[in-house]
Structure formats: structure tokens, C-alpha cells
Short mmCIF file of C-alpha atoms and ligand atoms in Angstrom, two decimals:
data_model
loop_
_atom_site.label_atom_id
_atom_site.label_comp_id
_atom_site.label_asym_id
_atom_site.label_seq_id
_atom_site.Cartn_x
_atom_site.Cartn_y
_atom_site.Cartn_z
CA MET A 1 0.00 0.00 0.00
CA ASP A 2 2.98 2.30 -0.26
CA ALA A 3 1.67 5.32 -2.11
CA LYS A 4 5.10 6.90 -2.39
CA PRO A 5 8.28 4.85 -2.79
CA VAL A 6 11.49 6.16 -1.24
CA HIS A 7 12.87 6.91 -4.68
CA ASP A 8 10.16 9.46 -5.43
CA GLU A 9 11.56 12.37 -7.38
CA ASP A 10 9.29 15.15 -6.21
CA HIS A 11 11.46 15.99 -3.21
CA HIS A 12 14.43 18.20 -2.77
CA HIS A 13 17.75 17.90 -1.03
CA GLY A 14 20.06 19.73 1.32
CA LEU A 15 21.08 23.32 0.81
CA PHE A 16 20.25 23.73 -2.84
CA GLY A 17 17.90 20.84 -3.57
CA HIS A 18 16.86 19.46 -6.92
CA GLN A 19 16.78 21.72 -9.91
CA THR A 20 15.08 21.24 -13.19
CA GLY A 21 16.82 21.69 -16.51
CA GLY A 22 20.27 23.09 -17.00
CA ASN A 23 20.04 25.96 -14.49
CA LEU A 24 21.72 23.88 -11.82
CA ALA A 25 24.55 22.73 -14.08
CA LEU A 26 25.04 26.30 -15.27
CA ALA A 27 25.15 27.66 -11.71
CA PHE A 28 27.61 24.89 -10.74
CA PHE A 29 30.09 25.55 -13.55
CA LEU A 30 29.76 29.32 -13.16
CA ASN A 31 30.49 29.02 -9.43
CA LEU A 32 33.40 26.62 -9.91
CA ALA A 33 35.04 28.74 -12.62
CA PHE A 34 34.56 31.85 -10.52
CA THR A 35 36.04 30.11 -7.45
CA LEU A 36 39.24 29.46 -9.43
CA ILE A 37 39.34 33.06 -10.67
CA GLU A 38 38.90 34.28 -7.08
CA LEU A 39 41.61 31.96 -5.78
CA VAL A 40 44.13 33.25 -8.33
CA GLY A 41 42.85 36.83 -7.97
CA GLY A 42 43.00 36.65 -4.17
CA LEU A 43 46.63 35.48 -4.26
CA LEU A 44 47.61 38.09 -6.88
CA THR A 45 45.95 41.00 -5.06
CA ASN A 46 47.07 39.63 -1.68
CA SER A 47 43.51 40.15 -0.38
CA VAL A 48 42.15 37.91 2.39
CA ALA A 49 38.64 39.26 1.71
CA ILE A 50 38.79 37.83 -1.83
CA LEU A 51 40.26 34.55 -0.53
CA SER A 52 37.49 34.11 2.04
CA ASP A 53 34.94 34.73 -0.71
CA ALA A 54 36.72 32.07 -2.78
CA LEU A 55 36.20 29.64 0.10
CA HIS A 56 32.53 30.60 0.33
CA ASP A 57 32.06 30.05 -3.40
CA PHE A 58 33.88 26.73 -3.19
CA GLY A 59 31.29 25.65 -0.62
CA ASP A 60 28.52 26.86 -2.94
CA SER A 61 30.03 24.93 -5.86
CA PHE A 62 30.20 21.81 -3.71
CA SER A 63 26.52 22.09 -2.76
CA LEU A 64 25.43 22.85 -6.32
CA GLY A 65 27.48 19.96 -7.71
CA LEU A 66 26.01 17.66 -5.09
CA ALA A 67 22.45 18.74 -5.90
CA TRP A 68 23.17 18.22 -9.58
CA TYR A 69 24.60 14.75 -8.91
CA MET A 70 21.74 13.81 -6.58
CA GLN A 71 19.28 14.70 -9.30
CA LYS A 72 20.73 11.73 -11.16
CA VAL A 73 21.10 9.16 -8.37
CA ALA A 74 17.91 10.00 -6.45
CA GLY A 75 15.94 8.11 -9.09
CA ARG A 76 17.94 4.93 -8.54
CA HIS A 77 16.08 2.01 -7.05
CA PRO A 78 16.81 0.65 -3.59
CA THR A 79 19.03 -2.43 -3.39
CA PRO A 80 18.89 -5.41 -0.98
CA ASN A 81 21.70 -3.77 1.02
CA TYR A 82 20.48 -0.16 0.75
CA THR A 83 16.76 -0.70 1.15
CA TYR A 84 16.05 3.03 1.44
CA GLY A 85 17.84 3.88 -1.79
CA TYR A 86 20.45 6.62 -1.93
CA ARG A 87 18.82 9.61 -0.26
CA ARG A 88 21.00 9.44 2.85
CA PHE A 89 24.15 9.79 0.80
CA THR A 90 23.48 13.54 0.72
CA LEU A 91 24.20 13.60 4.47
CA LEU A 92 27.72 12.29 3.92
CA SER A 93 28.39 15.05 1.42
CA ALA A 94 26.86 17.67 3.70
CA LEU A 95 29.22 16.57 6.50
CA LEU A 96 32.23 16.58 4.18
CA ASN A 97 31.31 20.06 2.95
CA ALA A 98 30.97 21.26 6.56
CA VAL A 99 34.42 19.93 7.47
CA ILE A 100 35.99 21.66 4.44
CA LEU A 101 34.26 24.97 5.20
CA LEU A 102 35.01 24.81 8.94
CA SER A 103 38.73 24.20 8.48
CA GLY A 104 38.88 26.64 5.57
CA SER A 105 37.23 29.50 7.44
CA ALA A 106 39.28 28.79 10.59
CA PHE A 107 42.42 29.19 8.45
CA VAL A 108 41.14 32.39 6.80
CA LEU A 109 40.05 33.83 10.17
CA VAL A 110 43.47 33.29 11.75
CA GLU A 111 45.12 34.84 8.69
CA SER A 112 42.73 37.84 8.75
CA ILE A 113 43.18 38.51 12.47
CA ASP A 114 46.96 38.46 11.88
CA ARG A 115 46.50 41.04 9.13
CA LEU A 116 44.53 43.33 11.44
CA PHE A 117 47.65 43.80 13.56
CA VAL A 118 50.32 43.38 10.90
CA PRO A 119 48.88 45.20 7.87
CA ALA A 120 49.83 43.88 4.45
CA GLU A 121 49.80 45.67 1.12
CA THR A 122 46.76 44.68 -0.98
CA ASN A 123 46.05 45.58 -4.58
CA ALA A 124 42.83 47.57 -4.16
CA GLN A 125 42.42 48.08 -7.92
CA GLY A 126 42.57 44.33 -8.54
CA MET A 127 40.05 43.79 -5.73
CA PHE A 128 37.79 46.39 -7.33
CA LEU A 129 37.85 44.59 -10.70
CA LEU A 130 37.20 41.20 -9.08
CA ALA A 131 34.31 42.69 -7.09
CA ILE A 132 32.71 44.03 -10.29
CA LEU A 133 33.07 40.57 -11.83
CA GLY A 134 31.59 39.06 -8.65
CA VAL A 135 28.53 41.31 -8.78
CA ILE A 136 28.01 40.50 -12.49
CA VAL A 137 28.46 36.70 -12.20
CA ASN A 138 26.34 36.28 -9.05
CA GLY A 139 23.78 38.82 -10.23
CA PHE A 140 23.43 37.03 -13.58
CA ALA A 141 22.96 33.63 -11.92
CA ALA A 142 20.53 35.07 -9.35
CA LEU A 143 18.38 36.72 -12.02
CA ARG A 144 18.37 33.58 -14.14
CA LEU A 145 17.24 31.37 -11.26
CA LYS A 146 14.73 33.97 -10.11
CA LYS A 147 12.65 33.07 -13.16
CA GLY A 148 12.45 29.48 -11.92
CA ARG A 149 9.15 28.53 -10.37
CA SER A 150 10.31 25.86 -7.92
CA LEU A 151 10.93 26.68 -4.28
CA ASN A 152 14.52 25.45 -4.65
CA GLU A 153 15.28 27.76 -7.51
CA LYS A 154 13.94 30.66 -5.47
CA MET A 155 16.11 29.60 -2.52
CA VAL A 156 19.26 29.43 -4.64
CA SER A 157 18.37 32.77 -6.18
CA LEU A 158 18.02 34.30 -2.72
CA HIS A 159 21.38 32.89 -1.66
CA LEU A 160 23.08 34.25 -4.78
CA LEU A 161 21.51 37.63 -4.05
CA GLU A 162 23.14 37.51 -0.60
CA ASP A 163 26.42 36.79 -2.37
CA VAL A 164 25.90 39.87 -4.56
CA LEU A 165 25.57 41.95 -1.39
CA GLY A 166 28.87 40.48 -0.14
CA TRP A 167 30.53 41.56 -3.37
CA VAL A 168 29.04 45.03 -3.10
CA ALA A 169 30.70 45.26 0.34
CA VAL A 170 34.04 44.24 -1.20
CA LEU A 171 33.45 46.75 -4.03
CA VAL A 172 32.86 49.62 -1.60
CA GLY A 173 35.76 48.45 0.57
CA SER A 174 38.21 48.39 -2.34
CA LEU A 175 37.03 51.86 -3.45
CA VAL A 176 37.69 53.23 0.04
CA MET A 177 41.10 51.50 0.05
CA MET A 178 41.95 53.06 -3.32
CA LEU A 179 41.14 56.56 -2.03
CA THR A 180 42.55 56.25 1.49
CA ASP A 181 45.07 53.91 3.10
CA VAL A 182 42.90 52.05 5.61
CA THR A 183 44.57 48.64 5.16
CA TRP A 184 42.52 47.02 7.95
CA LEU A 185 39.43 47.15 5.72
CA ASP A 186 40.51 44.04 3.77
CA PRO A 187 40.92 41.76 6.84
CA ALA A 188 37.78 43.29 8.39
CA LEU A 189 35.75 42.34 5.29
CA SER A 190 37.33 38.89 5.36
CA ILE A 191 36.34 38.37 9.01
CA GLY A 192 32.76 39.42 8.18
CA ILE A 193 32.58 36.97 5.27
CA SER A 194 34.11 34.15 7.37
CA ILE A 195 31.57 34.69 10.15
CA PHE A 196 28.79 34.54 7.54
CA ILE A 197 30.23 31.22 6.29
CA LEU A 198 30.50 29.83 9.83
CA ILE A 199 26.90 30.72 10.73
CA ASN A 200 25.67 28.84 7.65
CA VAL A 201 27.95 25.86 8.33
CA VAL A 202 26.72 25.53 11.91
CA ARG A 203 23.10 25.72 10.74
CA ASN A 204 23.60 23.04 8.07
CA LEU A 205 25.66 20.87 10.39
CA ARG A 206 22.98 20.93 13.09
CA GLN A 207 20.37 19.89 10.54
CA ALA A 208 22.55 17.07 9.17
CA LEU A 209 23.43 15.75 12.65
CA ARG A 210 19.77 15.82 13.70
CA VAL A 211 18.90 13.61 10.71
CA LEU A 212 21.87 11.29 11.34
CA LEU A 213 20.79 10.83 14.96
CA GLN A 214 17.27 9.85 13.80
CA GLY A 215 15.85 13.08 15.23
CA LYS A 216 12.51 14.51 14.16
CA PRO A 217 13.01 17.49 11.83
CA ASP A 218 11.44 20.78 12.97
CA GLN A 219 9.00 21.02 10.07
CA VAL A 220 7.04 17.99 11.32
CA ASP A 221 4.69 18.54 14.28
CA GLU A 222 4.79 15.40 16.43
CA ALA A 223 2.01 16.55 18.80
CA ALA A 224 -0.31 17.40 15.89
CA ILE A 225 0.26 13.98 14.33
CA ARG A 226 -0.36 12.17 17.62
CA GLN A 227 -3.57 14.17 18.13
CA ALA A 228 -4.86 13.71 14.56
CA LEU A 229 -4.38 9.93 14.74
CA ALA A 230 -6.02 9.69 18.18
CA ASP A 231 -8.97 11.76 16.90
CA LEU A 232 -9.74 9.29 14.10
CA PRO A 233 -13.13 7.68 14.79
CA GLY A 234 -12.56 4.04 15.67
CA VAL A 235 -9.05 4.58 17.00
CA VAL A 236 -8.86 3.76 20.70
CA ALA A 237 -5.18 4.51 21.24
CA THR A 238 -1.87 4.98 19.46
CA HIS A 239 1.61 3.87 20.48
CA ASP A 240 5.11 3.21 19.19
CA LEU A 241 5.09 6.43 17.16
CA HIS A 242 8.40 7.11 15.41
CA ILE A 243 9.21 10.02 13.12
CA TRP A 244 12.53 10.44 11.34
CA SER A 245 13.86 11.71 8.06
CA MET A 246 15.92 10.31 5.23
CA ASP A 247 17.67 13.54 4.33
CA SER A 248 15.85 16.35 6.23
CA GLU A 249 13.27 16.61 3.42
CA TYR A 250 11.83 13.12 3.06
CA MET A 251 9.83 12.24 6.20
CA VAL A 252 9.29 8.69 7.45
CA LEU A 253 6.87 7.55 10.15
CA SER A 254 5.80 4.31 11.80
CA VAL A 255 2.98 3.92 14.31
CA HIS A 256 0.62 1.41 15.90
CA LEU A 257 -3.12 2.16 15.94
CA VAL A 258 -5.28 0.32 18.45
CA VAL A 259 -8.82 0.00 17.04
CA ALA A 260 -12.15 -0.84 18.66
CA GLU A 261 -13.29 -4.49 18.72
CA THR A 262 -16.33 -3.52 16.63
CA THR A 263 -14.20 -2.48 13.64
CA ASP A 264 -15.09 -4.69 10.69
CA ARG A 265 -13.11 -5.34 7.52
CA SER A 266 -14.31 -2.32 5.53
CA ALA A 267 -14.04 0.06 8.50
CA TRP A 268 -10.53 -1.30 9.09
CA GLN A 269 -9.48 -0.51 5.52
CA ASP A 270 -11.21 2.86 5.58
CA LEU A 271 -9.43 3.77 8.81
CA ARG A 272 -6.04 2.90 7.39
CA HIS A 273 -6.66 4.97 4.26
CA ARG A 274 -7.77 7.96 6.33
CA ALA A 275 -4.71 7.63 8.56
CA HIS A 276 -2.44 7.61 5.50
CA ASP A 277 -4.22 10.67 4.07
CA ILE A 278 -3.92 12.60 7.35
CA LEU A 279 -0.23 11.75 7.66
CA ALA A 280 0.43 12.85 4.08
CA ASP A 281 -1.31 16.16 4.84
CA LEU A 282 0.90 16.61 7.90
CA GLY A 283 4.08 16.27 5.83
CA ILE A 284 4.85 12.55 6.07
CA ASP A 285 6.16 11.05 2.84
CA HIS A 286 6.37 7.40 3.86
CA ALA A 287 4.17 5.98 6.63
CA THR A 288 4.02 2.44 7.98
CA ILE A 289 0.91 1.82 10.07
CA GLU A 290 0.34 -1.29 12.15
CA MET A 291 -3.23 -1.83 13.34
CA GLU A 292 -4.30 -4.05 16.19
CA TYR A 293 -7.47 -4.83 18.16
CA GLU A 294 -7.81 -3.68 21.75
CA THR A 295 -7.65 -7.22 23.09
CA GLU A 296 -4.47 -8.09 21.21
CA ALA A 297 -1.21 -8.17 23.11
CA CYS A 298 1.44 -5.97 21.48
CA SER A 299 5.06 -6.25 22.54
CA TRP A 300 5.66 -2.58 21.68
CA CYS A 301 2.89 -1.21 23.87
CA GLU A 302 4.05 1.50 26.21
ZN1 LIG B 401 1.92 -1.02 1.87
ZN1 LIG B 402 27.15 31.79 -1.74
ZN1 LIG B 403 1.23 -2.17 19.15
#
């Protein structure tokens, strides 16, 4: 009676989720190419602000590449060894990405704090040119994805818009550095960007760890589900309710429903269908419901 198999494709993943068409591939290659330009540009201009932005964009590329890849493997069927399919593999990548960004931003932060006290010469003109390129590249990608109708495309677009704002800050900073000689502006910008990266990493890491530890994601209301099932006419009690998630988007539930002795075959089937409908409405993608009569002994009863 499984209405939705685990390999359903109408769900999204992680930070950037599934995209339709070539927008995702385009955003990935654009980000990756720009990351390389930033890395070289950051070293040439000796700017830690540009280097920290390169790290940020590397993280973005990683997430976009992962979402692009997952679009292909999410449709794969479960195997006897991986009975859920491949959804959980996104968690591994999310953790790997977090480790890269954490160590990367720790390195950049230490470097930037050093620079605050021991100022270094940075090429403000080079920074200015890179910042203009940054505004154009991120602005172009943001506008392109803004036309997308899916929630994911809107989310990516919003993120890229944030990135544009970061580049505007670098643009203004480099202008000020060209006109005056406030060398601390470059490390100050870098520290700001690194803190922005760290906040996002911690948020994503918390979400990934919650899923790994079989926790219930925030978007599912356990109390509401418990209440809705108990309110079903014919249901005497519920127990052994478990809610977890495959990848923070795909919700799984199992529960026991104790039904009245008077429940006949058709009422039994009707009850199960209604329970499945209610759970789907409350955000559950895959529910397993065990039903038992009041007089039955159940080893999982609380
Ligand atoms: Zn079934
Ligand atoms: Zn970004
Ligand atoms: Zn039971």
C-alpha cells in the first residue's frame, strides 16, 4: 500500500535541492570557474577578503554539484543492502562540505586577524575589478534562477543575491582603500565573510546531525500527528510512534493504531486509508501503520 516509494523524485535535497533543466549545471560551472578566478585573484591581489569569498564560493560549488549529482542518483532504485535507496548519501556530502568549510574558514580567520595587527599591502584596484566581476556573475545567476518557479530555484536565487551583497561590500571596501590607506578594511571584510560562512555551516551541520541521529526534523509537528491519529473515529489509542527523516526533506513515520473491537473489515481498511491521508497532509512522505485490536497483546505497547 505504499503510495510513495522512497525513490520518489518530487522531493528536494540539502542546501540547494533538486533543480530542473540546466540551471543547476550552469550555476555549478559558473560558481566553480569563478572560485578558481577568485583563488588566483586573491593570491595576486594579496587580499584575504577575496580569498574568504573564494572559500565561500567553493562551498557553494560543492553544494550545487552535489544537488546536480543527486538529481541523477535520487531516481535509482533501492538495493537489498540499501533498502532506502540513496537519499542518505546527501548527508555524507553535507558533513564533508561542513568539514571543508570549517577548516577553511578557521584558516582564513586566523590569517585575517593576523592582518589586522600586521597590515599587508593589498592591490585595491585588482580587488575592485574582481568585485565588479563578482557582482556580475552572481547577479546574472541570481536573475536567471529567479525566473524558476520551484521553491529550490527561489532559494538558490536568494542565496546568490546575498552573495551579490557580499561583493558590493568588497566593491565599496576596495574603493575606500583606493582613495585612502585604511589597510585594515581588507581583513575586516574577510572576518565578516568568514563569520557569515560559519553561521551557515553551523546551521547546516545541526540539521545534518539531527537527521543522522534519527531526530525529528522541525518542520514535522509530532504533537499534531499524535492528536490527529487519536482523533480518528474508531481509533482507541496509538503507540510506538516514530518520526525520522531520510535527508531532512523526506519524512518517514511508523505507528501502531489500536482500534475498537467492533471495527469490521471495511471500517478497518477505511481507517487505514484515512490515517495515510492525514499523515500525508501533515508532511509525512512514507508511513508504515500497524493496526491491532484492543484485546491483542502488542510487545511494543508503552
Ligand atoms: Zn503497503
Ligand atoms: Zn554563496
Ligand atoms: Zn502495538
